[in-house]
Structures are given as structure tokens and as C-alpha cells.
CSV table of C-alpha atoms in Angstrom, one decimal:
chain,number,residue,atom,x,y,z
J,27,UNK,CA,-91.6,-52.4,54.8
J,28,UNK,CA,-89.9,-48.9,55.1
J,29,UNK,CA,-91.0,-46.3,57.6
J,30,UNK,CA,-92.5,-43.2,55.9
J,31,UNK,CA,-92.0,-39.9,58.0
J,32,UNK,CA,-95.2,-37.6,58.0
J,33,UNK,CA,-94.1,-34.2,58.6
J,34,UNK,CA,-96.8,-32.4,61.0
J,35,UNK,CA,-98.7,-29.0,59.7
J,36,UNK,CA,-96.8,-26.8,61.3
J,37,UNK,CA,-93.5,-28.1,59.9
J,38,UNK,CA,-95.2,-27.7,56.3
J,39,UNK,CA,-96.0,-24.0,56.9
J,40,UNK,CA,-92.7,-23.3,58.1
J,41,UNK,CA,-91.5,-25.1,55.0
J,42,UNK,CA,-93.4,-23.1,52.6
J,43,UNK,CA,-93.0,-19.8,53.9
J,44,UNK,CA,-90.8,-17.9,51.8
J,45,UNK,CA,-86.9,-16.8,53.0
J,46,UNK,CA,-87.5,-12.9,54.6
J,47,UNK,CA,-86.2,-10.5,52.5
J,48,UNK,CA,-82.9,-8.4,54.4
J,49,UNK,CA,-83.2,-5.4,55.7
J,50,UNK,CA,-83.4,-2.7,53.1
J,51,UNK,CA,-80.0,-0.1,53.5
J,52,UNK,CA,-81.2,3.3,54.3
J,53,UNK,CA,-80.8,5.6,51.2
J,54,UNK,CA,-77.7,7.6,51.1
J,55,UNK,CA,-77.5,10.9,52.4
J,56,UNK,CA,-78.3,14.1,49.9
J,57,UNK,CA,-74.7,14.7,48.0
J,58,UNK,CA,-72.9,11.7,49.7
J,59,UNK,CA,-70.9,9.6,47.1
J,60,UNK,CA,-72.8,6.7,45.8
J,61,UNK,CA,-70.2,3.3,46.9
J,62,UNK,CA,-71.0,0.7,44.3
J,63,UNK,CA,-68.3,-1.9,45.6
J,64,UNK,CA,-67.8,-2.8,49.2
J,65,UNK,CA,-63.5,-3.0,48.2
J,66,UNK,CA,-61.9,0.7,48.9
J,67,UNK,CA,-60.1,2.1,45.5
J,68,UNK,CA,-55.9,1.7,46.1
J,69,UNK,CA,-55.3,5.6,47.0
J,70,UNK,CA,-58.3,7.2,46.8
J,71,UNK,CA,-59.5,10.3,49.1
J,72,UNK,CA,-57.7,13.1,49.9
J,73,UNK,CA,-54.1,13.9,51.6
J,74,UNK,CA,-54.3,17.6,51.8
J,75,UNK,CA,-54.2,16.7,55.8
J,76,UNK,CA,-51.5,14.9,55.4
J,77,UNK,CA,-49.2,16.8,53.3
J,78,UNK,CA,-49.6,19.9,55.7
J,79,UNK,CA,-49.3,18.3,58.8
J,80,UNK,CA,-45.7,16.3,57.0
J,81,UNK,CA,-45.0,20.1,56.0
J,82,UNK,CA,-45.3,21.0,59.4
J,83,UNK,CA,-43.6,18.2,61.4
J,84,UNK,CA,-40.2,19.3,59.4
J,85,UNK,CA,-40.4,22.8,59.6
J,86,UNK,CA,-40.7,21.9,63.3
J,87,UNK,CA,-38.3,19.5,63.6
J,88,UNK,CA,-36.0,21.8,61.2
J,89,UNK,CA,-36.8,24.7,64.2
J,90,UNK,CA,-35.8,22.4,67.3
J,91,UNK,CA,-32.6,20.8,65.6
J,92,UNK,CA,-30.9,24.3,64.8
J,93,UNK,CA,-32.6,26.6,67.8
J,94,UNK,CA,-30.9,23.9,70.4
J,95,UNK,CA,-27.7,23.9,68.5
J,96,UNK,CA,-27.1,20.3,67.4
J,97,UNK,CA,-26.0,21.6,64.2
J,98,UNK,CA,-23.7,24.4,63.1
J,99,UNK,CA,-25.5,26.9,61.5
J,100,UNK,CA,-22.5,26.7,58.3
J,101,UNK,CA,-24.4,23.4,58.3
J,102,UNK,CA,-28.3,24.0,58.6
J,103,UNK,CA,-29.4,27.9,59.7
J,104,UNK,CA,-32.4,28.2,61.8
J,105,UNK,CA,-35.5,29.2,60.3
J,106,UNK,CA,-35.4,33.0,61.6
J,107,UNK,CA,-32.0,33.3,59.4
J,108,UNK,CA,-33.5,32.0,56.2
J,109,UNK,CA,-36.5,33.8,56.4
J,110,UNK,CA,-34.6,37.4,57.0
J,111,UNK,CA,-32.7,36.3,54.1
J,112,UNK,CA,-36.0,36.2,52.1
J,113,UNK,CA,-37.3,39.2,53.7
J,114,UNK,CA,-34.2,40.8,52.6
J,115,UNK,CA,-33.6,39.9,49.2
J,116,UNK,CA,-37.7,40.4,48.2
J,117,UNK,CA,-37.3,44.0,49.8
J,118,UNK,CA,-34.3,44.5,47.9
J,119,UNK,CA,-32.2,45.3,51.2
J,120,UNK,CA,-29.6,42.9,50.5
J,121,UNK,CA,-26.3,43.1,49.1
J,122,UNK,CA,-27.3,41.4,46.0
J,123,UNK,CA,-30.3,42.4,43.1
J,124,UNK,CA,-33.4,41.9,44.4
J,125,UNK,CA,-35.2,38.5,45.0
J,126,UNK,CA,-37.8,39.4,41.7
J,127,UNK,CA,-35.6,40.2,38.6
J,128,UNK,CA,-33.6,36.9,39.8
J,129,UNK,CA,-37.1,35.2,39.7
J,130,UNK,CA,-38.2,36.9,36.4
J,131,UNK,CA,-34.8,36.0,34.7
J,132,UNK,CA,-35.1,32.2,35.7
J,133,UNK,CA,-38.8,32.1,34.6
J,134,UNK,CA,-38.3,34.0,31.4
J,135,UNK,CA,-35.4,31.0,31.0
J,136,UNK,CA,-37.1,27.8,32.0
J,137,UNK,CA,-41.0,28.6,30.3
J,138,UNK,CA,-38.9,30.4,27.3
J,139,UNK,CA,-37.4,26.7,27.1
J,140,UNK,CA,-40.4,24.7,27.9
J,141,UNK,CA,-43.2,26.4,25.4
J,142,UNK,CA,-40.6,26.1,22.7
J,143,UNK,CA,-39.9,22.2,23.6
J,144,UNK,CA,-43.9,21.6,23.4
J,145,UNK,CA,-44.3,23.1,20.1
J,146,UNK,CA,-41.7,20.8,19.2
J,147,UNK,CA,-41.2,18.0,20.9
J,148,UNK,CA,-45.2,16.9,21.0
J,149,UNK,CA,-45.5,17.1,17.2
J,150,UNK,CA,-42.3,14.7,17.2
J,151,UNK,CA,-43.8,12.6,19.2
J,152,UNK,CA,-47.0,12.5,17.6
J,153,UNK,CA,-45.3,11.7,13.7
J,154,UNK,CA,-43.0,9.0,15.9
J,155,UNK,CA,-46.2,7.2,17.5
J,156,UNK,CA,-48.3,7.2,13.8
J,157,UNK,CA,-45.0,6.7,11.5
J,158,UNK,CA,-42.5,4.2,11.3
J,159,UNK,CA,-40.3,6.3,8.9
J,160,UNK,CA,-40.4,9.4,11.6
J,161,UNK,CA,-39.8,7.1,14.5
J,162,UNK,CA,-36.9,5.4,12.7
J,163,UNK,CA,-35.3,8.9,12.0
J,164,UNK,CA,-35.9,10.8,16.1
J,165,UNK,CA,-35.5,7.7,17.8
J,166,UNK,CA,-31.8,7.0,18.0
J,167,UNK,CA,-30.5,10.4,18.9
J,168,UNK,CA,-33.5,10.9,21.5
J,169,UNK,CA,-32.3,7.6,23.1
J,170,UNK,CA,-28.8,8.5,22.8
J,171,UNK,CA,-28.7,11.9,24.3
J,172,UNK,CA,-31.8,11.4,27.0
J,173,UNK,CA,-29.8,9.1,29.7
J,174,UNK,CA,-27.0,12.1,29.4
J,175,UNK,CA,-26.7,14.3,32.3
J,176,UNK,CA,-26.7,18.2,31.0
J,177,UNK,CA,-23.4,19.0,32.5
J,178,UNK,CA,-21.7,16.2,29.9
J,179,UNK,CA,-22.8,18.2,27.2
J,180,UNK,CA,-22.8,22.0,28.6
J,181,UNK,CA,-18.9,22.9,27.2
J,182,UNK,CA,-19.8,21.6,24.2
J,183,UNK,CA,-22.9,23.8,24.2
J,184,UNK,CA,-21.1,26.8,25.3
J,185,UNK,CA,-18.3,26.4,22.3
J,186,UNK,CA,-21.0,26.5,20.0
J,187,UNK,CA,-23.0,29.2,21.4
J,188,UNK,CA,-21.5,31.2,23.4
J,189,UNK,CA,-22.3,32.4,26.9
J,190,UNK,CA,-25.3,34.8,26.2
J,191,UNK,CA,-29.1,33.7,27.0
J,192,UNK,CA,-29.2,31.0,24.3
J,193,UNK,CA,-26.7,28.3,25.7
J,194,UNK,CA,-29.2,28.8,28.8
J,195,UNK,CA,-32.1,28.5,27.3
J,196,UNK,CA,-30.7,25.4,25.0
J,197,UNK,CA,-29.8,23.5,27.8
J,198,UNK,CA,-33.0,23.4,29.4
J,199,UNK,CA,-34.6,23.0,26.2
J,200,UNK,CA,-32.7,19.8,25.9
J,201,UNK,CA,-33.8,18.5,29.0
J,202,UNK,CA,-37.6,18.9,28.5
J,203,UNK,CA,-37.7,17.8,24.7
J,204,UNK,CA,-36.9,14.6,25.5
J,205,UNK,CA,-39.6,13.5,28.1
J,206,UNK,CA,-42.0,15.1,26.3
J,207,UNK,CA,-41.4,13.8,22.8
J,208,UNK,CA,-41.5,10.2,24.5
J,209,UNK,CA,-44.8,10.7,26.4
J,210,UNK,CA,-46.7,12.0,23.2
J,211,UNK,CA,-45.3,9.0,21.2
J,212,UNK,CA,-46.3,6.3,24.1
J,213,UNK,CA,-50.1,8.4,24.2
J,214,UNK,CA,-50.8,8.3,20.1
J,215,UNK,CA,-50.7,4.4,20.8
J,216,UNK,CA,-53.1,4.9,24.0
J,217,UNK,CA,-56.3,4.6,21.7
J,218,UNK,CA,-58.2,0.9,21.4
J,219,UNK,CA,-58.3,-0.4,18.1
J,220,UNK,CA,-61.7,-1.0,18.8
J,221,UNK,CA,-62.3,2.9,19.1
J,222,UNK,CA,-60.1,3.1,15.6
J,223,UNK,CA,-62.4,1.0,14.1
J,224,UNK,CA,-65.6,2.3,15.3
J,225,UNK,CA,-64.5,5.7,13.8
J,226,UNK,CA,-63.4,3.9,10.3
J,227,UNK,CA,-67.0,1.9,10.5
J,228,UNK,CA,-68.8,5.2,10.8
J,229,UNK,CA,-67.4,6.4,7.5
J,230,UNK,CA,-64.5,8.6,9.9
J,231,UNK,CA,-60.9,9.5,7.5
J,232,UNK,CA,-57.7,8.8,8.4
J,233,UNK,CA,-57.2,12.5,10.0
J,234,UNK,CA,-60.6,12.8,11.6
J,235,UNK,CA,-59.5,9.5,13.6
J,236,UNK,CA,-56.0,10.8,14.3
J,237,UNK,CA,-58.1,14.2,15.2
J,238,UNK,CA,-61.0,12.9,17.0
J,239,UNK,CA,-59.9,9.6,18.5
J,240,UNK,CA,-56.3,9.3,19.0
J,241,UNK,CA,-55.3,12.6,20.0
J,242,UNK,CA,-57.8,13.0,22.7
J,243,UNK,CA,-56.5,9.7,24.2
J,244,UNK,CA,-52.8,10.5,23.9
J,245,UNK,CA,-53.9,14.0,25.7
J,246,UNK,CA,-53.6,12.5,29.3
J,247,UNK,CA,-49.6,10.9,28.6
J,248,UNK,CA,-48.9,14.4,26.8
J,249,UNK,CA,-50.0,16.2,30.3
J,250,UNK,CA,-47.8,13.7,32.2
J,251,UNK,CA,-45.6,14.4,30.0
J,252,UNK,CA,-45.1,18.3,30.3
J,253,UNK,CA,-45.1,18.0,34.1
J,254,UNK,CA,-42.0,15.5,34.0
J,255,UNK,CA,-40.8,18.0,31.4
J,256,UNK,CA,-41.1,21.0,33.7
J,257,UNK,CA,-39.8,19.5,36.4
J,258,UNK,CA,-36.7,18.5,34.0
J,259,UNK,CA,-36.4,22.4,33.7
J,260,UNK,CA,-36.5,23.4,37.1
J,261,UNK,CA,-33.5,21.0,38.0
J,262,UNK,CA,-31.4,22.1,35.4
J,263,UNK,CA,-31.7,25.4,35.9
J,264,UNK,CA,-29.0,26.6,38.0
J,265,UNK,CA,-26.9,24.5,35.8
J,266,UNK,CA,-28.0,26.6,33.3
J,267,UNK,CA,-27.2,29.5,35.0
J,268,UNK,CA,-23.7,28.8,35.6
J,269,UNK,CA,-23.0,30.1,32.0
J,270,UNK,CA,-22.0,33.1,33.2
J,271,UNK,CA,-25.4,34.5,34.3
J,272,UNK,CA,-25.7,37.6,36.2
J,273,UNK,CA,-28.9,37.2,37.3
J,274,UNK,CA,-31.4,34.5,38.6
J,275,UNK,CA,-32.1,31.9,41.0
J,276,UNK,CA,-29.9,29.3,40.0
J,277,UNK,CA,-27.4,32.3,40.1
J,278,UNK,CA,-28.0,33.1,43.6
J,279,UNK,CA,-27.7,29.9,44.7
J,280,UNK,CA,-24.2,29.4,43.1
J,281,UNK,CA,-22.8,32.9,44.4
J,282,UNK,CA,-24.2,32.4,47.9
J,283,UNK,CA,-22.5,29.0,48.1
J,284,UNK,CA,-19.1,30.0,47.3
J,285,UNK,CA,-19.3,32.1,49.9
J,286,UNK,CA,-20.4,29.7,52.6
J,287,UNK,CA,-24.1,31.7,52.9
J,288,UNK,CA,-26.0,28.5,53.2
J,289,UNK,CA,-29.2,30.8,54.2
J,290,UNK,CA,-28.9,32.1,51.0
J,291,UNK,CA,-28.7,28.8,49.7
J,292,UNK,CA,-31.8,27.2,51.6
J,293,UNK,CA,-33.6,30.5,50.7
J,294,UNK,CA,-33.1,29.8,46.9
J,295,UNK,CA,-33.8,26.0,46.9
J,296,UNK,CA,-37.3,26.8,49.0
J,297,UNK,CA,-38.0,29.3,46.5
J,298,UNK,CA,-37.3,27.4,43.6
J,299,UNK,CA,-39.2,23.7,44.6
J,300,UNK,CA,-42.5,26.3,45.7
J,301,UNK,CA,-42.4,27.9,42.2
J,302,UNK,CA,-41.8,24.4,40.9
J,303,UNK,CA,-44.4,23.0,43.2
J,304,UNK,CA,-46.8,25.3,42.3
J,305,UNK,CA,-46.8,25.2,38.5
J,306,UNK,CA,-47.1,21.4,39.0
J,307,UNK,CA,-50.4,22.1,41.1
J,308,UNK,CA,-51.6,24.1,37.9
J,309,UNK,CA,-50.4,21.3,35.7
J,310,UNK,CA,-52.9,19.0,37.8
J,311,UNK,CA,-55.8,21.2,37.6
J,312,UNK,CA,-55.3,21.6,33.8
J,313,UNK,CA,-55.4,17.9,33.5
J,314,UNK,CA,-58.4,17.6,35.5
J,315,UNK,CA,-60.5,19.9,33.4
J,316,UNK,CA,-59.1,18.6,29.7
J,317,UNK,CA,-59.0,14.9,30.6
J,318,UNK,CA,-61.8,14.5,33.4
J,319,UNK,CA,-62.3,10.7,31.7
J,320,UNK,CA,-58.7,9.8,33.4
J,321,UNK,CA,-58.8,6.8,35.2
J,322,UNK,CA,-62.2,6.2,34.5
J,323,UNK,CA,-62.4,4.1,31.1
């Protein structure tokens, strides 16, 4: 006959009483950010600390290498010689025009070229991204002429056009239609066709879709875009300005380095990537305030 196990009263209570609830989290703080996964998001926060202290370390490091004379200053100047360079040229005390009409003439150049490549390199790439007829007509001399340096085609560009202000502006035209015309087509196919179809379903035309649905989610590649495209600009610039320009920063940088003033150089590289660097941050801001839905659908 099989043993049967009574288990005492106590044992029985113990068995019935329900699990204790965990401790309830304390509530966040008043305008902490609300974490709703325990896993951190691949880059987020910020890196403003970062980026200055990296600034920093090199304009540091920049200081000790020169000031202790490991290299010639032909090589690398020191920081003191650059920066009386700058002081120089933006009082207009050099030997040279001043630093702001070869500032003006490059921007006039590079934004001259890059409004003109948005109004027509985004409506390009809008007709190649919602026509197959459009795409089949831009797309093979985009492709062909995009993977070409500007310098390959710059005699021919100054043959046809001279050497006034429109070679100049032409070539850096060139260089931004491209990216942007390709980021505008890749964006007008960044749109669900479920979203497409909940606009037709809702009695939505053809154009109130393109208008309402498709533009706004090709708006966030076209932004990329135009930064790449800017960029693109700025690097071509003082090839630009070798077309017999008497003025600007590309210019400056070409005149100082045929006569071995490499702190005329430096000076006109730092003042063209902070210009450069700068429009970019406005480029950011822009997309932050027309696209705030990036990276979060």
C-alpha cells in the first residue's frame, strides 16, 4: 500500500500565499527622459565633449610639435604664425586683398553653384524616382560623368567657356548636381506602399500622393543630399579657382603655395573647412526642424 505524504498547516499557508510583488521603481525624475528598453540606442547622446576636447588635443599637439622644432616650419608653422597670417589678411595689412572679398568671391561661387544645382538637380531626381522614361533619359550621363574627377573635365570646360566666372561656377555646379539628383531619386522611393495605398484608399489623386506622401518622405535623402552636395562644392573650389581667378580662397591658397607660404596655406584650408563646417551645422539644424520624424518611424 503506497505511503501518502500529509503536508502540515503551515506548509499549506506558505503554499497558498501569493508570489510578493517586486519592488515598485521610483518614478522618474521631473524632465528626465523616459527609458523604455533596458538596451542603450548604437550612438545616441551627445559628443559636443568630445569633439572639443579632440579639437583641442591637436591644436595642442600641433603647438608642442612646431614650438620644440621637430618640424621645419616650410613643413608645418606654429600656430602664432598662422594666426598673424589671419590677423593680417582679415585687417587687410597683408600684401594680398583682404581676407573678405576673397571670402565673398568664393561664397558668391560655391552657393551661386549650389542654389542653381537644387533647383535642378532635385526636380531631376524627383521625375527619375516616379518615371521610368526620365530615369532612362538622366541616368546614363549622370553615371557616366559622377565617378569623374573635375580636373578631367576642366580644359574641356574652359575651351567652351572661357575663363570668366562661368567655367567656375560650372564646375562646381557639376559637382553638386550629381549627388543631389541621386539622393532625391533614392528618397521618392523612401515611401511604404502601404502609406501609397492608404492615401489612394482615402479617395487621395495621383499628385496629392506624390504631394502629400512621397515627397515628405523623400525630404530627409534630399537633406542628405544637399549636405554631400555642399561639401562636393567646397572641395572643388580652389579647383575652380585656378581658372584664372583673381580673387578668393581657393585663390589664396594656390598663390601662397607657389611661393612656399605654407601659413598662408594652413590659414586658407582652416578657413575654408570652418566655413564648410559651419554651413553643414546649419544643414543639420534645418533637417531637424523639417524632418523631426527621422529615425523615428
Amino acid at each position: 500500500m503506497p505511503e501518502v505524504t500529509i503536508a502540515s498547516p503551515a506548509a499549506v499557508v506558505v503554499a497558498m500565499t501569493p508570489p510578493s510583488k517586486p519592488a515598485a521603481s521610483p518614478p522618474p525624475a521631473p524632465g528626465a527622459k523616459l527609458k523604455t528598453s533596458a538596451f542603450k540606442v548604437p550612438g545616441e547622446g551627445s559628443s559636443v565633449v568630445i569633439s572639443v576636447v579632440t579639437v583641442v588635443s591637436l591644436v595642442v599637439l600641433w603647438f608642442v610639435v612646431t614650438n620644440m622644432g621637430w618640424v621645419k616650419p616650410l613643413f608645418l608653422p606654429t600656430p602664432q604664425a598662422v594666426f598673424q597670417q589671419f590677423y593680417e589678411y582679415l585687417t587687410g595689412q597683408a600684401n594680398d586683398k583682404p581676407l573678405w572679398q576673397h571670402f565673398l568671391a568664393s561664397m558668391f561661387r560655391v552657393f551661386s553653384a549650389f542654389f542653381l544645382a537644387c533647383a535642378t538637380a532635385i526636380p531631376v531626381g524627383i521625375a527619375m524616382g516616379m518615371s521610368r522614361f526620365w530615369r532612362g533619359i538622366f541616368d546614363p550621363p549622370l553615371e557616366f560623368y559622377r565617378p569623374l574627377p573635375p580636373l578631367a573635365y576642366l580644359p574641356l570646360i574652359i575651351i567652351w567657356f572661357g575663363i570668366d566666372e562661368l567655367p567656375k561656377v560650372l564646375l562646381i555646379f557639376l559637382s553638386c548636381f550629381a549627388p543631389l539628383a541621386l539622393a532625391a531619386r533614392s528618397g521618392m522611393r523612401s515611401a511604404s506602399q502601404e502609406q501609397i495605398n492608404a492615401a489612394y484608399s482615402m479617395g487621395a489623386s495621383y499628385m496629392q500622393v506624390i504631394r502629400h506622401v512621397i515627397l515628405p518622405s523623400a525630404l530627409p535623402d534630399i537633406l542628405v543630399g544637399m549636405r554631400i552636395a555642399i561639401g562636393f562644392g567646397w572641395t572643388t573650389l580652389v579647383a575652380a579657382e585656378m581658372v584664372a581667378a583673381n580673387m578668393g580662397l581657393g585663390q589664396m591658397v594656390l598663390n601662397a603655395s607657389n611661393f612656399l607660404r605654407t601659413d598662408i596655406v594652413i590659414m586658407g584650408i582652416i578657413v575654408i573647412g570652418v566655413v564648410a563646417y559651419l554651413f553643414d551645422l546649419l544643414m543639420r539644424w534645418l533637417e531637424r526642424r523639417l524632418v523631426p520624424w527621422k529615425g523615428r518611424m
